[in-house]
Amino acid sequence: MCEANAYVRQDGVEELFLEGVDKVVPMDNQLYLENIFGQKKMIAGTIKELSLVDHKIIIEKI
Amino acid sequence: MCEANAYVRQDGVEELFLEGVDKVVPMDNQLYLENIFGQKKMIAGTIKELSLVDHKIIIEKI
């Protein structure tokens, strides 16, 4: 499986927000995330960086 | 490897923009993409959707 883990980066520190993410849909100033276990989360933020080979999605809070 | 293919969606049609994408970095109204073969591309657009299990990054042009 090729899902990634989503982290929130704040002050240079990355905190795990959601594991095993499959879908990410930006909506206005929010991100909708859905993982392979069916969990759904929203966060007020933007995608800062994707690093797919490392399975990482870096989110920055707004 | 868990890279994805980046597609530009326009009028409901998805056109391949870059294969084997590892990194995506949004910068102002542009996206910087880098693939596992070392190719680097910029596009004036935003991420519309990620579907990682399907290895898809959907970009919408600005």
Tab-separated table of N, CA, C and O in Angstrom:
chain	number	residue	atom	x	y	z
A	1	MET	N	0.848	-1.198	0.000
A	1	MET	CA	0.000	0.000	0.000
A	1	MET	C	0.877	1.240	0.000
A	1	MET	O	1.949	1.253	0.570
A	2	CYS	N	0.379	2.282	-0.601
A	2	CYS	CA	1.195	3.472	-0.772
A	2	CYS	C	0.610	4.699	-0.097
A	2	CYS	O	0.713	5.806	-0.605
A	3	GLU	N	0.004	4.479	1.015
A	3	GLU	CA	-0.489	5.613	1.776
A	3	GLU	C	0.678	6.344	2.440
A	3	GLU	O	1.797	5.842	2.433
A	4	ALA	N	0.393	7.506	3.036
A	4	ALA	CA	1.433	8.296	3.693
A	4	ALA	C	0.936	8.740	5.067
A	4	ALA	O	-0.257	8.656	5.357
A	5	ASN	N	1.866	9.194	5.887
A	5	ASN	CA	1.469	9.741	7.178
A	5	ASN	C	1.435	11.260	7.068
A	5	ASN	O	2.317	11.859	6.445
A	6	ALA	N	0.408	11.866	7.654
A	6	ALA	CA	0.278	13.323	7.617
A	6	ALA	C	0.779	13.899	8.932
A	6	ALA	O	0.387	13.451	10.015
A	7	TYR	N	1.666	14.875	8.816
A	7	TYR	CA	2.240	15.547	9.977
A	7	TYR	C	1.909	17.027	9.925
A	7	TYR	O	1.877	17.614	8.843
A	8	VAL	N	1.713	17.618	11.090
A	8	VAL	CA	1.582	19.070	11.179
A	8	VAL	C	2.932	19.610	11.616
A	8	VAL	O	3.484	19.169	12.627
A	9	ARG	N	3.463	20.526	10.802
A	9	ARG	CA	4.752	21.138	11.135
A	9	ARG	C	4.512	22.486	11.792
A	9	ARG	O	3.833	23.343	11.230
A	10	GLN	N	5.034	22.639	12.980
A	10	GLN	CA	4.875	23.894	13.716
A	10	GLN	C	6.188	24.203	14.438
A	10	GLN	O	6.698	23.339	15.164
A	11	ASP	N	6.701	25.372	14.197
A	11	ASP	CA	7.988	25.781	14.791
A	11	ASP	C	9.068	24.733	14.516
A	11	ASP	O	9.871	24.413	15.401
A	12	GLY	N	9.051	24.188	13.321
A	12	GLY	CA	10.095	23.246	12.924
A	12	GLY	C	9.918	21.829	13.462
A	12	GLY	O	10.713	20.949	13.164
A	13	VAL	N	8.848	21.617	14.237
A	13	VAL	CA	8.609	20.292	14.809
A	13	VAL	C	7.421	19.641	14.075
A	13	VAL	O	6.408	20.290	13.838
A	14	GLU	N	7.592	18.379	13.718
A	14	GLU	CA	6.526	17.665	13.018
A	14	GLU	C	5.787	16.727	13.966
A	14	GLU	O	6.394	15.891	14.613
A	15	GLU	N	4.471	16.930	14.032
A	15	GLU	CA	3.638	16.114	14.916
A	15	GLU	C	2.686	15.290	14.062
A	15	GLU	O	2.032	15.835	13.161
A	16	LEU	N	2.606	13.998	14.337
A	16	LEU	CA	1.729	13.119	13.557
A	16	LEU	C	0.272	13.541	13.705
A	16	LEU	O	-0.222	13.723	14.818
A	17	PHE	N	-0.406	13.711	12.564
A	17	PHE	CA	-1.809	14.122	12.577
A	17	PHE	C	-2.717	12.953	12.193
A	17	PHE	O	-3.750	12.737	12.821
A	18	LEU	N	-2.315	12.202	11.171
A	18	LEU	CA	-3.115	11.049	10.748
A	18	LEU	C	-2.221	10.061	9.997
A	18	LEU	O	-1.452	10.441	9.126
A	19	GLU	N	-2.346	8.799	10.381
A	19	GLU	CA	-1.566	7.727	9.751
A	19	GLU	C	-2.306	7.137	8.562
A	19	GLU	O	-3.531	7.161	8.512
A	20	GLY	N	-1.556	6.560	7.659
A	20	GLY	CA	-2.146	5.762	6.583
A	20	GLY	C	-3.081	6.536	5.674
A	20	GLY	O	-4.110	6.008	5.244
A	21	VAL	N	-2.715	7.789	5.376
A	21	VAL	CA	-3.602	8.649	4.592
A	21	VAL	C	-3.652	8.197	3.133
A	21	VAL	O	-2.628	7.964	2.497
A	22	ASP	N	-4.870	8.096	2.636
A	22	ASP	CA	-5.086	7.773	1.223
A	22	ASP	C	-5.465	9.042	0.469
A	22	ASP	O	-4.808	9.412	-0.486
A	23	LYS	N	-6.519	9.711	0.928
A	23	LYS	CA	-7.028	10.875	0.197
A	23	LYS	C	-6.826	12.183	0.956
A	23	LYS	O	-7.010	12.234	2.170
A	24	VAL	N	-6.468	13.216	0.208
A	24	VAL	CA	-6.382	14.576	0.740
A	24	VAL	C	-7.083	15.486	-0.265
A	24	VAL	O	-6.769	15.450	-1.459
A	25	VAL	N	-8.043	16.249	0.237
A	25	VAL	CA	-8.767	17.180	-0.630
A	25	VAL	C	-8.743	18.563	0.010
A	25	VAL	O	-9.353	18.774	1.067
A	26	PRO	N	-8.014	19.520	-0.595
A	26	PRO	CA	-8.033	20.896	-0.081
A	26	PRO	C	-9.400	21.530	-0.358
A	26	PRO	O	-9.955	21.385	-1.448
A	27	MET	N	-9.933	22.197	0.670
A	27	MET	CA	-11.237	22.886	0.558
A	27	MET	C	-11.087	24.240	1.218
A	27	MET	O	-10.930	24.302	2.435
A	28	ASP	N	-11.144	25.307	0.460
A	28	ASP	CA	-10.917	26.653	0.992
A	28	ASP	C	-9.637	26.625	1.828
A	28	ASP	O	-8.594	26.252	1.322
A	29	ASN	N	-9.732	26.995	3.099
A	29	ASN	CA	-8.519	26.996	3.925
A	29	ASN	C	-8.411	25.748	4.786
A	29	ASN	O	-7.708	25.728	5.788
A	30	GLN	N	-9.113	24.692	4.378
A	30	GLN	CA	-9.073	23.458	5.148
A	30	GLN	C	-8.586	22.301	4.282
A	30	GLN	O	-8.620	22.377	3.048
A	31	LEU	N	-8.156	21.259	4.963
A	31	LEU	CA	-7.796	20.026	4.270
A	31	LEU	C	-8.665	18.916	4.825
A	31	LEU	O	-8.795	18.765	6.042
A	32	TYR	N	-9.237	18.143	3.918
A	32	TYR	CA	-9.995	16.956	4.293
A	32	TYR	C	-9.077	15.757	4.045
A	32	TYR	O	-8.529	15.614	2.953
A	33	LEU	N	-8.897	14.931	5.079
A	33	LEU	CA	-8.039	13.749	4.957
A	33	LEU	C	-8.826	12.494	5.278
A	33	LEU	O	-9.680	12.501	6.182
A	34	GLU	N	-8.529	11.462	4.551
A	34	GLU	CA	-9.185	10.171	4.776
A	34	GLU	C	-8.101	9.113	4.715
A	34	GLU	O	-7.253	9.133	3.809
A	35	ASN	N	-8.116	8.194	5.687
A	35	ASN	CA	-7.071	7.168	5.653
A	35	ASN	C	-7.622	5.798	5.259
A	35	ASN	O	-8.826	5.641	5.027
A	36	ILE	N	-6.706	4.847	5.151
A	36	ILE	CA	-7.088	3.522	4.656
A	36	ILE	C	-7.927	2.743	5.670
A	36	ILE	O	-8.469	1.697	5.346
A	37	PHE	N	-8.052	3.271	6.896
A	37	PHE	CA	-8.876	2.627	7.915
A	37	PHE	C	-10.264	3.271	7.996
A	37	PHE	O	-11.058	2.952	8.877
A	38	GLY	N	-10.524	4.221	7.081
A	38	GLY	CA	-11.827	4.871	7.041
A	38	GLY	C	-11.950	6.068	7.960
A	38	GLY	O	-13.025	6.673	8.053
A	39	GLN	N	-10.869	6.445	8.648
A	39	GLN	CA	-10.914	7.644	9.497
A	39	GLN	C	-10.892	8.896	8.633
A	39	GLN	O	-10.163	8.942	7.629
A	40	LYS	N	-11.681	9.889	9.035
A	40	LYS	CA	-11.756	11.149	8.303
A	40	LYS	C	-11.450	12.292	9.244
A	40	LYS	O	-11.999	12.332	10.344
A	41	LYS	N	-10.574	13.201	8.819
A	41	LYS	CA	-10.244	14.344	9.659
A	41	LYS	C	-10.158	15.606	8.808
A	41	LYS	O	-9.791	15.549	7.635
A	42	MET	N	-10.504	16.732	9.444
A	42	MET	CA	-10.361	18.035	8.789
A	42	MET	C	-9.340	18.821	9.601
A	42	MET	O	-9.251	18.666	10.822
A	43	ILE	N	-8.619	19.698	8.929
A	43	ILE	CA	-7.699	20.585	9.635
A	43	ILE	C	-7.626	21.905	8.877
A	43	ILE	O	-7.645	21.917	7.638
A	44	ALA	N	-7.579	22.992	9.619
A	44	ALA	CA	-7.409	24.311	9.004
A	44	ALA	C	-5.930	24.466	8.687
A	44	ALA	O	-5.118	24.749	9.569
A	45	GLY	N	-5.585	24.217	7.452
A	45	GLY	CA	-4.185	24.280	7.071
A	45	GLY	C	-4.004	24.056	5.588
A	45	GLY	O	-4.981	23.886	4.847
A	46	THR	N	-2.745	24.094	5.163
A	46	THR	CA	-2.415	23.874	3.754
A	46	THR	C	-1.309	22.830	3.652
A	46	THR	O	-0.582	22.587	4.623
A	47	ILE	N	-1.197	22.250	2.478
A	47	ILE	CA	-0.104	21.305	2.236
A	47	ILE	C	1.181	22.108	2.055
A	47	ILE	O	1.245	23.011	1.220
A	48	LYS	N	2.158	21.790	2.855
A	48	LYS	CA	3.447	22.487	2.791
A	48	LYS	C	4.406	21.709	1.891
A	48	LYS	O	5.198	22.280	1.166
A	49	GLU	N	4.297	20.395	1.955
A	49	GLU	CA	5.215	19.554	1.175
A	49	GLU	C	4.717	18.111	1.146
A	49	GLU	O	4.179	17.618	2.129
A	50	LEU	N	4.900	17.464	0.005
A	50	LEU	CA	4.681	16.015	-0.087
A	50	LEU	C	6.025	15.372	-0.346
A	50	LEU	O	6.797	15.861	-1.171
A	51	SER	N	6.276	14.286	0.335
A	51	SER	CA	7.494	13.526	0.103
A	51	SER	C	7.045	12.065	0.096
A	51	SER	O	7.011	11.388	1.123
A	52	LEU	N	6.612	11.623	-1.082
A	52	LEU	CA	5.875	10.357	-1.157
A	52	LEU	C	6.742	9.132	-0.947
A	52	LEU	O	6.289	8.139	-0.378
A	53	VAL	N	7.991	9.193	-1.408
A	53	VAL	CA	8.885	8.046	-1.205
A	53	VAL	C	9.133	7.845	0.304
A	53	VAL	O	9.257	6.719	0.769
A	54	ASP	N	9.125	8.955	1.035
A	54	ASP	CA	9.255	8.894	2.506
A	54	ASP	C	7.893	8.744	3.188
A	54	ASP	O	7.826	8.782	4.426
A	55	HIS	N	6.816	8.643	2.416
A	55	HIS	CA	5.460	8.484	2.955
A	55	HIS	C	5.062	9.643	3.865
A	55	HIS	O	4.436	9.437	4.910
A	56	LYS	N	5.410	10.857	3.462
A	56	LYS	CA	5.118	12.005	4.324
A	56	LYS	C	4.305	13.084	3.616
A	56	LYS	O	4.599	13.460	2.484
A	57	ILE	N	3.310	13.566	4.339
A	57	ILE	CA	2.543	14.745	3.934
A	57	ILE	C	2.766	15.763	5.045
A	57	ILE	O	2.455	15.473	6.211
A	58	ILE	N	3.323	16.911	4.691
A	58	ILE	CA	3.572	17.937	5.707
A	58	ILE	C	2.518	19.033	5.568
A	58	ILE	O	2.338	19.613	4.499
A	59	ILE	N	1.831	19.277	6.668
A	59	ILE	CA	0.760	20.275	6.707
A	59	ILE	C	1.212	21.453	7.561
A	59	ILE	O	1.878	21.264	8.580
A	60	GLU	N	0.837	22.645	7.115
A	60	GLU	CA	1.090	23.826	7.934
A	60	GLU	C	-0.261	24.390	8.347
A	60	GLU	O	-1.129	24.612	7.487
A	61	LYS	N	-0.429	24.621	9.645
A	61	LYS	CA	-1.684	25.191	10.135
A	61	LYS	C	-1.812	26.627	9.681
A	61	LYS	O	-0.828	27.344	9.572
A	62	ILE	N	-3.054	27.051	9.469
A	62	ILE	CA	-3.300	28.453	9.086
A	62	ILE	C	-3.601	29.245	10.344
A	62	ILE	O	-4.390	28.821	11.177
B	1	MET	N	8.282	1.134	-4.443
B	1	MET	CA	8.316	2.609	-4.409
B	1	MET	C	6.890	3.144	-4.378
B	1	MET	O	5.987	2.573	-4.971
B	2	CYS	N	6.741	4.268	-3.722
B	2	CYS	CA	5.396	4.775	-3.522
B	2	CYS	C	5.176	6.150	-4.120
B	2	CYS	O	4.452	6.970	-3.564
B	3	GLU	N	5.784	6.359	-5.233
B	3	GLU	CA	5.566	7.617	-5.928
B	3	GLU	C	4.179	7.615	-6.585
B	3	GLU	O	3.522	6.583	-6.622
B	4	ALA	N	3.782	8.777	-7.102
B	4	ALA	CA	2.464	8.893	-7.741
B	4	ALA	C	2.618	9.602	-9.085
B	4	ALA	O	3.658	10.193	-9.365
B	5	ASN	N	1.597	9.513	-9.892
B	5	ASN	CA	1.593	10.251	-11.154
B	5	ASN	C	0.774	11.525	-10.975
B	5	ASN	O	-0.280	11.497	-10.339
B	6	ALA	N	1.308	12.620	-11.514
B	6	ALA	CA	0.603	13.897	-11.411
B	6	ALA	C	-0.152	14.162	-12.701
B	6	ALA	O	0.408	14.053	-13.797
B	7	TYR	N	-1.430	14.496	-12.546
B	7	TYR	CA	-2.308	14.781	-13.685
B	7	TYR	C	-2.854	16.194	-13.563
B	7	TYR	O	-3.147	16.652	-12.454
B	8	VAL	N	-3.011	16.847	-14.697
B	8	VAL	CA	-3.704	18.133	-14.717
B	8	VAL	C	-5.141	17.859	-15.144
B	8	VAL	O	-5.367	17.242	-16.189
B	9	ARG	N	-6.070	18.292	-14.316
B	9	ARG	CA	-7.497	18.100	-14.633
B	9	ARG	C	-8.062	19.387	-15.234
B	9	ARG	O	-7.954	20.447	-14.620
B	10	GLN	N	-8.575	19.275	-16.408
B	10	GLN	CA	-9.145	20.443	-17.080
B	10	GLN	C	-10.411	19.995	-17.808
B	10	GLN	O	-10.363	19.026	-18.586
B	11	ASP	N	-11.508	20.675	-17.521
B	11	ASP	CA	-12.802	20.327	-18.108
B	11	ASP	C	-13.124	18.846	-17.895
B	11	ASP	O	-13.625	18.177	-18.806
B	12	GLY	N	-12.780	18.349	-16.720
B	12	GLY	CA	-13.121	16.969	-16.374
B	12	GLY	C	-12.202	15.922	-16.979
B	12	GLY	O	-12.368	14.726	-16.741
B	13	VAL	N	-11.207	16.366	-17.751
B	13	VAL	CA	-10.287	15.430	-18.384
B	13	VAL	C	-8.928	15.513	-17.676
B	13	VAL	O	-8.440	16.601	-17.391
B	14	GLU	N	-8.370	14.353	-17.369
B	14	GLU	CA	-7.070	14.320	-16.686
B	14	GLU	C	-5.961	14.001	-17.684
B	14	GLU	O	-6.008	12.996	-18.379
B	15	GLU	N	-4.963	14.895	-17.709
B	15	GLU	CA	-3.842	14.717	-18.620
B	15	GLU	C	-2.582	14.519	-17.788
B	15	GLU	O	-2.326	15.288	-16.859
B	16	LEU	N	-1.804	13.486	-18.124
B	16	LEU	CA	-0.586	13.208	-17.361
B	16	LEU	C	0.391	14.369	-17.473
B	16	LEU	O	0.694	14.839	-18.574
B	17	PHE	N	0.875	14.838	-16.321
B	17	PHE	CA	1.821	15.955	-16.294
B	17	PHE	C	3.227	15.465	-15.963
B	17	PHE	O	4.197	15.876	-16.588
B	18	LEU	N	3.334	14.570	-14.978
B	18	LEU	CA	4.649	14.029	-14.590
B	18	LEU	C	4.451	12.678	-13.910
B	18	LEU	O	3.624	12.541	-13.025
B	19	GLU	N	5.236	11.722	-14.350
B	19	GLU	CA	5.192	10.367	-13.778
B	19	GLU	C	6.152	10.231	-12.607
B	19	GLU	O	7.171	10.922	-12.547
B	20	GLY	N	5.866	9.297	-11.742
B	20	GLY	CA	6.812	8.910	-10.686
B	20	GLY	C	7.179	10.024	-9.740
B	20	GLY	O	8.327	10.141	-9.315
B	21	VAL	N	6.182	10.856	-9.383
B	21	VAL	CA	6.455	12.026	-8.548
B	21	VAL	C	6.759	11.622	-7.106
B	21	VAL	O	6.029	10.828	-6.507
B	22	ASP	N	7.848	12.171	-6.606
B	22	ASP	CA	8.221	11.960	-5.203
B	22	ASP	C	7.849	13.193	-4.391
B	22	ASP	O	7.098	13.095	-3.433
B	23	LYS	N	8.352	14.357	-4.798
B	23	LYS	CA	8.144	15.576	-4.007
B	23	LYS	C	7.242	16.584	-4.717
B	23	LYS	O	7.336	16.771	-5.924
B	24	VAL	N	6.370	17.198	-3.910
B	24	VAL	CA	5.547	18.307	-4.384
B	24	VAL	C	5.643	19.405	-3.336
B	24	VAL	O	5.416	19.154	-2.150
B	25	VAL	N	6.012	20.598	-3.779
B	25	VAL	CA	6.113	21.738	-2.866
B	25	VAL	C	5.318	22.903	-3.450
B	25	VAL	O	5.692	23.442	-4.488
B	26	PRO	N	4.190	23.261	-2.804
B	26	PRO	CA	3.455	24.440	-3.257
B	26	PRO	C	4.241	25.714	-2.932
B	26	PRO	O	4.816	25.837	-1.837
B	27	MET	N	4.301	26.625	-3.907
B	27	MET	CA	5.006	27.908	-3.739
B	27	MET	C	4.133	28.982	-4.350
B	27	MET	O	3.950	29.005	-5.564
B	28	ASP	N	3.606	29.871	-3.530
B	28	ASP	CA	2.666	30.888	-4.013
B	28	ASP	C	1.599	30.204	-4.872
B	28	ASP	O	0.966	29.288	-4.398
B	29	ASN	N	1.466	30.605	-6.108
B	29	ASN	CA	0.435	29.983	-6.944
B	29	ASN	C	1.016	28.924	-7.868
B	29	ASN	O	0.434	28.588	-8.889
B	30	GLN	N	2.200	28.417	-7.500
B	30	GLN	CA	2.834	27.410	-8.334
B	30	GLN	C	3.076	26.131	-7.530
B	30	GLN	O	3.097	26.156	-6.297
B	31	LEU	N	3.278	25.066	-8.269
B	31	LEU	CA	3.667	23.805	-7.642
B	31	LEU	C	5.005	23.383	-8.238
B	31	LEU	O	5.179	23.403	-9.457
B	32	TYR	N	5.917	23.003	-7.361
B	32	TYR	CA	7.195	22.459	-7.788
B	32	TYR	C	7.097	20.945	-7.615
B	32	TYR	O	6.735	20.462	-6.539
B	33	LEU	N	7.389	20.205	-8.680
B	33	LEU	CA	7.327	18.742	-8.616
B	33	LEU	C	8.676	18.150	-8.974
B	33	LEU	O	9.371	18.664	-9.868
B	34	GLU	N	9.014	17.091	-8.315
B	34	GLU	CA	10.276	16.395	-8.590
B	34	GLU	C	9.957	14.902	-8.598
B	34	GLU	O	9.249	14.411	-7.714
B	35	ASN	N	10.454	14.191	-9.614
B	35	ASN	CA	10.145	12.763	-9.641
B	35	ASN	C	11.371	11.908	-9.296
B	35	ASN	O	12.471	12.437	-9.054
B	36	ILE	N	11.139	10.615	-9.240
B	36	ILE	CA	12.200	9.701	-8.795
B	36	ILE	C	13.306	9.555	-9.841
B	36	ILE	O	14.343	8.969	-9.559
B	37	PHE	N	13.083	10.115	-11.036
B	37	PHE	CA	14.114	10.095	-12.071
B	37	PHE	C	14.905	11.398	-12.097
B	37	PHE	O	15.728	11.613	-12.983
B	38	GLY	N	14.627	12.281	-11.146
B	38	GLY	CA	15.362	13.544	-11.055
B	38	GLY	C	14.789	14.661	-11.916
B	38	GLY	O	15.348	15.749	-11.967
B	39	GLN	N	13.669	14.386	-12.594
B	39	GLN	CA	13.035	15.450	-13.398
B	39	GLN	C	12.332	16.441	-12.479
B	39	GLN	O	11.700	16.040	-11.488
B	40	LYS	N	12.431	17.730	-12.818
B	40	LYS	CA	11.823	18.787	-12.014
B	40	LYS	C	10.912	19.614	-12.913
B	40	LYS	O	11.317	20.005	-14.005
B	41	LYS	N	9.704	19.865	-12.458
B	41	LYS	CA	8.774	20.676	-13.248
B	41	LYS	C	8.014	21.632	-12.350
B	41	LYS	O	7.766	21.337	-11.178
B	42	MET	N	7.681	22.798	-12.918
B	42	MET	CA	6.853	23.771	-12.209
B	42	MET	C	5.552	23.903	-12.999
B	42	MET	O	5.548	23.784	-14.228
B	43	ILE	N	4.486	24.199	-12.290
B	43	ILE	CA	3.209	24.465	-12.962
B	43	ILE	C	2.426	25.486	-12.141
B	43	ILE	O	2.462	25.440	-10.903
B	44	ALA	N	1.779	26.402	-12.835
B	44	ALA	CA	0.916	27.377	-12.162
B	44	ALA	C	-0.394	26.674	-11.854
B	44	ALA	O	-1.245	26.506	-12.731
B	45	GLY	N	-0.526	26.201	-10.633
B	45	GLY	CA	-1.723	25.463	-10.271
B	45	GLY	C	-1.731	25.112	-8.802
B	45	GLY	O	-0.821	25.477	-8.055
B	46	THR	N	-2.788	24.433	-8.404
B	46	THR	CA	-2.914	23.993	-7.017
B	46	THR	C	-3.271	22.500	-6.986
B	46	THR	O	-3.758	21.952	-7.971
B	47	ILE	N	-3.026	21.905	-5.837
B	47	ILE	CA	-3.411	20.508	-5.653
B	47	ILE	C	-4.923	20.454	-5.451
B	47	ILE	O	-5.466	21.125	-4.576
B	48	LYS	N	-5.573	19.685	-6.283
B	48	LYS	CA	-7.028	19.553	-6.201
B	48	LYS	C	-7.382	18.337	-5.347
B	48	LYS	O	-8.352	18.351	-4.607
B	49	GLU	N	-6.593	17.288	-5.469
B	49	GLU	CA	-6.874	16.043	-4.751
B	49	GLU	C	-5.655	15.129	-4.791
B	49	GLU	O	-4.953	15.057	-5.799
B	50	LEU	N	-5.432	14.434	-3.676
B	50	LEU	CA	-4.450	13.352	-3.648
B	50	LEU	C	-5.200	12.058	-3.442
B	50	LEU	O	-6.109	11.995	-2.601
B	51	SER	N	-4.821	11.049	-4.177
B	51	SER	CA	-5.411	9.732	-3.999
B	51	SER	C	-4.231	8.764	-4.052
B	51	SER	O	-3.852	8.285	-5.114
B	52	LEU	N	-3.620	8.588	-2.890
B	52	LEU	CA	-2.303	7.939	-2.860
B	52	LEU	C	-2.358	6.447	-3.141
B	52	LEU	O	-1.444	5.901	-3.763
B	53	VAL	N	-3.416	5.786	-2.693
B	53	VAL	CA	-3.534	4.348	-2.956
B	53	VAL	C	-3.653	4.111	-4.473
B	53	VAL	O	-3.141	3.128	-5.003
B	54	ASP	N	-4.266	5.076	-5.164
B	54	ASP	CA	-4.362	5.026	-6.633
B	54	ASP	C	-3.158	5.678	-7.309
B	54	ASP	O	-3.144	5.818	-8.536
B	55	HIS	N	-2.200	6.155	-6.504
B	55	HIS	CA	-0.980	6.804	-7.037
B	55	HIS	C	-1.310	8.023	-7.889
B	55	HIS	O	-0.699	8.234	-8.936
B	56	LYS	N	-2.269	8.817	-7.442
B	56	LYS	CA	-2.668	9.973	-8.242
B	56	LYS	C	-2.573	11.285	-7.482
B	56	LYS	O	-3.027	11.384	-6.336
B	57	ILE	N	-2.010	12.276	-8.164
B	57	ILE	CA	-2.016	13.655	-7.690
B	57	ILE	C	-2.781	14.436	-8.760
B	57	ILE	O	-2.382	14.412	-9.929
B	58	ILE	N	-3.871	15.064	-8.362
B	58	ILE	CA	-4.657	15.831	-9.334
B	58	ILE	C	-4.384	17.322	-9.129
B	58	ILE	O	-4.553	17.850	-8.027
B	59	ILE	N	-3.964	17.966	-10.204
B	59	ILE	CA	-3.624	19.390	-10.183
B	59	ILE	C	-4.669	20.144	-10.989
B	59	ILE	O	-5.136	19.673	-12.030
B	60	GLU	N	-5.008	21.335	-10.476
B	60	GLU	CA	-5.888	22.217	-11.250
B	60	GLU	C	-5.080	23.444	-11.613
B	60	GLU	O	-4.458	24.068	-10.739
B	61	LYS	N	-5.080	23.804	-12.888
B	61	LYS	CA	-4.357	24.997	-13.333
B	61	LYS	C	-5.036	26.249	-12.815
B	61	LYS	O	-6.262	26.285	-12.688
B	62	ILE	N	-4.235	27.267	-12.556
B	62	ILE	CA	-4.800	28.551	-12.119
B	62	ILE	C	-4.993	29.433	-13.353
B	62	ILE	O	-4.106	29.585	-14.155
